Amino acid sequence: MIPQSRLELGARIRIGQHYGTIRYIGEVANTEGEWIGVEWDDPQRGKHSGTVNGVEYFLTRNENAGSMIRSEKIPSFMTLLEAINDKYIMTKDTLGLDAEMLKEVQKQMHASLFEVVGMEKIGGKQSDLSHLVDVSVAYSPVSSAGNLSALTSLCALDVSATLLWNWKIVGDMVAQIPTLQEINLSNNRLVRPTDEDICSLVTKFHGLKKLILKKCALSSWPELVRLARLWPMIENLSLEDNEIRFITEESYEMALTNLQSLDLQNNQINDPQSIKSLGRLPALQELSLNGNGIRQIVFPEECPHTEKIALFPKLRVLYLRENPIANQCAIFNELDKLAALEHLTMDPDPSVSYEETVSRAVGSIAGLKTFNRSTVEEKLRRDSECDMWKMYAVQWYLIRNDAQQLKAFFKAHRMYPRVMERLGSPEQFLPDTRKVSNMLNLHLLNERTGEMHKKKVPKQINLQTLENLIVKLFGPPADRQGGLHLSLLDRKRDVRIPLEKHGKSLDFYSVEDQDTIVF
């Protein structure tokens, strides 16, 4: 049975695999003795919403997430020290048991030369808390600190899914371990501290650099920023799998000033204004927005292609996987506005090949060094820019003489003017819209008389058929036995090319429109 002094409103309990928060301690009408009102994390575990026989004793967030239990049903709590001793420390009983197990293995393996040595030495080392650097007591029923002064080397502590329930307890732990830099508080429900609590606790968290708050039912960004005043030196913050929907404009003079890495994956932050608001974090270098339902990213500031925006001034690494992005090219264009972006991770566009997705990203974002963890070599960058140069050539050509449309085009394709500066005009890649004719306009010249006729003939007409046409136009030659002798007059080179193979077509001799054939 848990002592009544350990039960408080807001305290956490676990029965079996189910976690809950104490919302009521007292009597229930028409019953005897004291009851504990619990709001369960899993609503399916409860029986009501805090109302029993028409009387409301507490109110749950989710319908039917509450129940009343007796205190004797609640298993015992542990201090952090007890949990560490239980998991990490070797006692004489443990050493004796381990030695017996090894002897049994020796007997089964028939290894007479196999000796059990060094257990006392190993046990001595494990029994010294000062050697522990990284400790995890996840899923232990830890609800308080205990005396932690022996943990003189501890740098990282995992107390996720325990029974910690307020920041005073956490502050007591952290303050006793001056070497602690990282703490994992995931899957805990910590009550909201008052402003007075924050002021009194802030000095205890000065050494903390990394904090993990995964699945802590956090939903309010303003409240998170207020809470962050507790951790003034925090550099790495994980808020994965919470319920945050909107990022509001906040002042970061008192909180998150030193934040370099922020994990917001699997929340519901998907509106452009929220993403813009994140850009106000002054020191942010790495941001994960995986799995947030993002369809578009739009930075509203006007920004010429030669300049960068003030948002996200130090952001180098961005994760955007598992988002239903509508137009990747548009997002790549927006990300090109960021001054420091070098590493991007993003799902490929299913409507095009992976190679084309890479080409669009690398060709659009000038400073990109890796895409999906693959290094962007200089050759890939140049090839990608060339691909983009060709891709938008027709669109550029159609509006190139309209200043207003050209400005809008360069806004939507920031990379285009800078690529044109390097590669020039893309007109050579424009499709030839001229109609290709299969007919030739020829000048037929009788060299003896000077008589000339203009005639349109098919390119594929052979020389024999052409001679017959000439006879119809000019009459039979004077020398009937010798026949006609045709030549192509090449004015460019000032030469005559004999046309002697009667079965060949004019196309075979590369005769062009407006050429002259003499006979």
Coordinates of N, CA and C in Angstrom, one line a residue, residues 417-504:
P417 N 17.7 33.4 -63.4 CA 18.6 34.5 -63.8 C 20.1 34.2 -63.5
R418 N 20.4 33.5 -62.4 CA 21.8 33.3 -62.1 C 22.3 32.1 -63.0
V419 N 21.4 31.2 -63.4 CA 21.9 30.2 -64.3 C 22.1 30.8 -65.7
M420 N 21.2 31.7 -66.1 CA 21.4 32.4 -67.4 C 22.7 33.2 -67.4
E421 N 23.1 33.7 -66.2 CA 24.4 34.5 -66.2 C 25.5 33.6 -66.5
R422 N 25.4 32.3 -66.2 CA 26.5 31.4 -66.4 C 26.4 30.7 -67.8
L423 N 25.2 30.4 -68.2 CA 25.0 29.6 -69.4 C 24.5 30.3 -70.6
G424 N 24.0 31.6 -70.3 CA 23.5 32.4 -71.4 C 22.0 32.1 -71.7
S425 N 21.6 32.6 -72.9 CA 20.2 32.4 -73.3 C 19.9 31.0 -73.7
P426 N 18.7 30.4 -73.3 CA 18.4 29.0 -73.6 C 17.7 28.9 -74.9
E427 N 17.7 29.9 -75.8 CA 17.0 29.9 -77.0 C 17.3 28.7 -77.9
Q428 N 18.6 28.2 -77.8 CA 19.0 27.1 -78.7 C 18.2 25.8 -78.3
F429 N 17.6 25.7 -77.1 CA 16.9 24.5 -76.7 C 15.4 24.6 -77.0
L430 N 15.0 25.8 -77.6 CA 13.6 25.9 -77.9 C 13.2 25.0 -79.1
P431 N 12.0 24.4 -79.0 CA 11.6 23.6 -80.1 C 11.4 24.4 -81.4
D432 N 11.8 23.8 -82.6 CA 11.6 24.5 -83.8 C 10.2 24.4 -84.2
T433 N 9.5 25.6 -84.2 CA 8.1 25.7 -84.5 C 7.8 25.9 -86.0
R434 N 8.8 26.0 -86.8 CA 8.6 26.3 -88.2 C 8.1 25.0 -88.8
K435 N 7.1 25.2 -89.8 CA 6.6 24.1 -90.6 C 7.6 23.6 -91.5
V436 N 7.8 22.3 -91.5 CA 8.8 21.6 -92.4 C 8.0 21.2 -93.6
S437 N 8.5 21.7 -94.8 CA 7.8 21.4 -96.1 C 8.6 20.3 -96.8
N438 N 7.8 19.5 -97.5 CA 8.4 18.4 -98.3 C 8.6 18.8 -99.8
M439 N 8.4 20.1 -100.0 CA 8.5 20.7 -101.4 C 9.7 21.6 -101.5
L440 N 10.3 21.7 -102.7 CA 11.4 22.7 -103.0 C 11.0 23.6 -104.1
N441 N 11.3 24.9 -104.0 CA 11.2 25.8 -105.1 C 12.5 25.9 -105.8
L442 N 12.6 25.4 -107.0 CA 13.8 25.4 -107.8 C 13.8 26.4 -108.9
H443 N 15.0 26.8 -109.3 CA 15.2 27.6 -110.5 C 15.9 26.7 -111.5
L444 N 15.2 26.5 -112.7 CA 15.7 25.6 -113.7 C 16.2 26.5 -114.9
L445 N 17.5 26.4 -115.1 CA 18.2 27.3 -116.1 C 18.7 26.5 -117.3
N446 N 18.3 26.9 -118.5 CA 18.8 26.4 -119.7 C 20.1 27.2 -120.0
E447 N 21.2 26.6 -119.8 CA 22.5 27.3 -119.9 C 22.7 27.8 -121.3
R448 N 22.2 27.1 -122.4 CA 22.5 27.5 -123.8 C 21.7 28.7 -124.2
T449 N 20.4 28.7 -123.8 CA 19.6 29.8 -124.2 C 19.4 30.9 -123.2
G450 N 19.7 30.6 -121.9 CA 19.5 31.6 -120.8 C 18.0 31.6 -120.3
E451 N 17.2 30.7 -120.9 CA 15.8 30.6 -120.5 C 15.7 30.0 -119.1
M452 N 14.8 30.5 -118.2 CA 14.7 30.0 -116.8 C 13.2 29.9 -116.4
H453 N 13.0 28.8 -115.7 CA 11.6 28.6 -115.1 C 11.7 28.3 -113.7
K454 N 10.7 28.8 -112.9 CA 10.7 28.5 -111.5 C 9.6 27.4 -111.3
K455 N 10.0 26.4 -110.5 CA 9.1 25.2 -110.4 C 9.1 24.6 -109.0
K456 N 8.0 24.3 -108.4 CA 8.0 23.6 -107.1 C 7.9 22.1 -107.3
V457 N 8.8 21.4 -106.7 CA 8.9 20.0 -106.9 C 9.1 19.3 -105.6
P458 N 8.7 18.0 -105.4 CA 8.9 17.3 -104.2 C 10.4 17.0 -103.9
K459 N 10.8 17.0 -102.7 CA 12.2 16.7 -102.3 C 12.6 15.3 -102.8
Q460 N 11.7 14.4 -102.8 CA 12.0 13.0 -103.1 C 11.9 12.7 -104.6
I461 N 11.7 13.8 -105.5 CA 11.7 13.5 -106.9 C 13.1 13.0 -107.4
N462 N 13.1 12.0 -108.2 CA 14.4 11.5 -108.7 C 14.8 12.3 -109.9
L463 N 16.1 12.1 -110.3 CA 16.6 12.9 -111.5 C 15.9 12.6 -112.8
Q464 N 15.6 11.3 -113.0 CA 14.9 10.9 -114.2 C 13.6 11.6 -114.4
T465 N 12.8 11.7 -113.3 CA 11.5 12.4 -113.4 C 11.7 13.9 -113.6
L466 N 12.8 14.5 -113.0 CA 13.1 15.9 -113.1 C 13.5 16.2 -114.6
E467 N 14.2 15.3 -115.2 CA 14.6 15.5 -116.6 C 13.3 15.5 -117.5
N468 N 12.4 14.6 -117.2 CA 11.2 14.6 -118.0 C 10.4 15.9 -117.8
L469 N 10.4 16.4 -116.6 CA 9.7 17.7 -116.4 C 10.4 18.8 -117.2
I470 N 11.7 18.8 -117.2 CA 12.4 19.9 -117.9 C 12.1 19.8 -119.4
V471 N 12.0 18.6 -120.0 CA 11.7 18.5 -121.4 C 10.3 19.0 -121.7
K472 N 9.3 18.8 -120.8 CA 8.0 19.4 -121.0 C 8.0 20.9 -120.9
L473 N 8.9 21.5 -120.1 CA 8.9 22.9 -119.9 C 9.7 23.6 -121.0
F474 N 10.9 23.0 -121.4 CA 11.8 23.7 -122.3 C 11.8 23.0 -123.7
G475 N 11.2 21.9 -123.8 CA 11.3 21.2 -125.1 C 12.4 20.2 -125.1
P476 N 12.5 19.4 -126.1 CA 13.6 18.4 -126.2 C 14.9 19.0 -126.4
P477 N 16.0 18.5 -126.0 CA 17.3 19.0 -126.2 C 17.8 19.0 -127.6
A478 N 18.7 19.8 -128.0 CA 19.1 19.9 -129.4 C 19.8 18.6 -129.7
D479 N 20.6 18.1 -128.8 CA 21.4 16.8 -129.0 C 20.6 15.7 -128.3
R480 N 19.7 15.1 -129.1 CA 18.8 14.1 -128.6 C 19.5 12.9 -128.1
Q481 N 20.6 12.6 -128.8 CA 21.3 11.4 -128.5 C 22.1 11.5 -127.2
G482 N 22.6 12.7 -127.0 CA 23.4 12.9 -125.8 C 22.6 13.1 -124.5
G483 N 21.3 13.5 -124.7 CA 20.4 13.7 -123.5 C 20.8 15.0 -122.7
L484 N 20.1 15.1 -121.5 CA 20.4 16.3 -120.7 C 21.5 16.0 -119.7
H485 N 22.3 17.0 -119.3 CA 23.3 16.9 -118.3 C 23.0 17.9 -117.2
L486 N 22.5 17.4 -116.1 CA 22.1 18.3 -115.0 C 23.2 18.6 -114.0
S487 N 23.2 19.8 -113.5 CA 24.2 20.2 -112.5 C 23.5 21.1 -111.4
L488 N 24.0 21.0 -110.2 CA 23.5 21.9 -109.1 C 24.5 23.0 -108.9
L489 N 24.0 24.2 -109.0 CA 24.8 25.4 -108.9 C 24.9 25.8 -107.5
D490 N 26.1 25.5 -106.9 CA 26.4 25.8 -105.5 C 26.9 27.2 -105.4
R491 N 26.1 28.2 -105.1 CA 26.5 29.6 -105.1 C 27.4 29.9 -103.9
K492 N 27.3 29.2 -102.8 CA 28.1 29.5 -101.6 C 29.6 29.2 -101.9
R493 N 29.8 28.1 -102.6 CA 31.2 27.7 -102.9 C 31.6 28.0 -104.4
D494 N 30.6 28.6 -105.1 CA 30.8 28.9 -106.5 C 31.4 27.7 -107.3
V495 N 30.7 26.6 -107.2 CA 31.0 25.4 -107.9 C 29.8 24.7 -108.5
R496 N 30.0 23.8 -109.4 CA 28.9 23.1 -109.9 C 29.0 21.6 -109.5
I497 N 27.9 21.0 -109.1 CA 28.0 19.6 -108.7 C 27.2 18.8 -109.7
P498 N 27.8 18.0 -110.4 CA 27.1 17.1 -111.4 C 26.1 16.3 -110.7
L499 N 24.9 16.2 -111.4 CA 23.8 15.3 -110.9 C 23.7 14.2 -111.9
E500 N 24.4 13.0 -111.6 CA 24.6 12.0 -112.6 C 23.8 10.7 -112.3
K501 N 23.4 10.5 -111.1 CA 22.8 9.2 -110.8 C 21.3 9.4 -110.9
H502 N 20.8 8.9 -112.0 CA 19.4 9.2 -112.4 C 18.4 8.6 -111.4
G503 N 18.8 7.6 -110.7 CA 17.8 7.0 -109.8 C 17.7 7.6 -108.4
K504 N 18.7 8.6 -108.1 CA 18.7 9.2 -106.8 C 17.8 10.5 -106.8

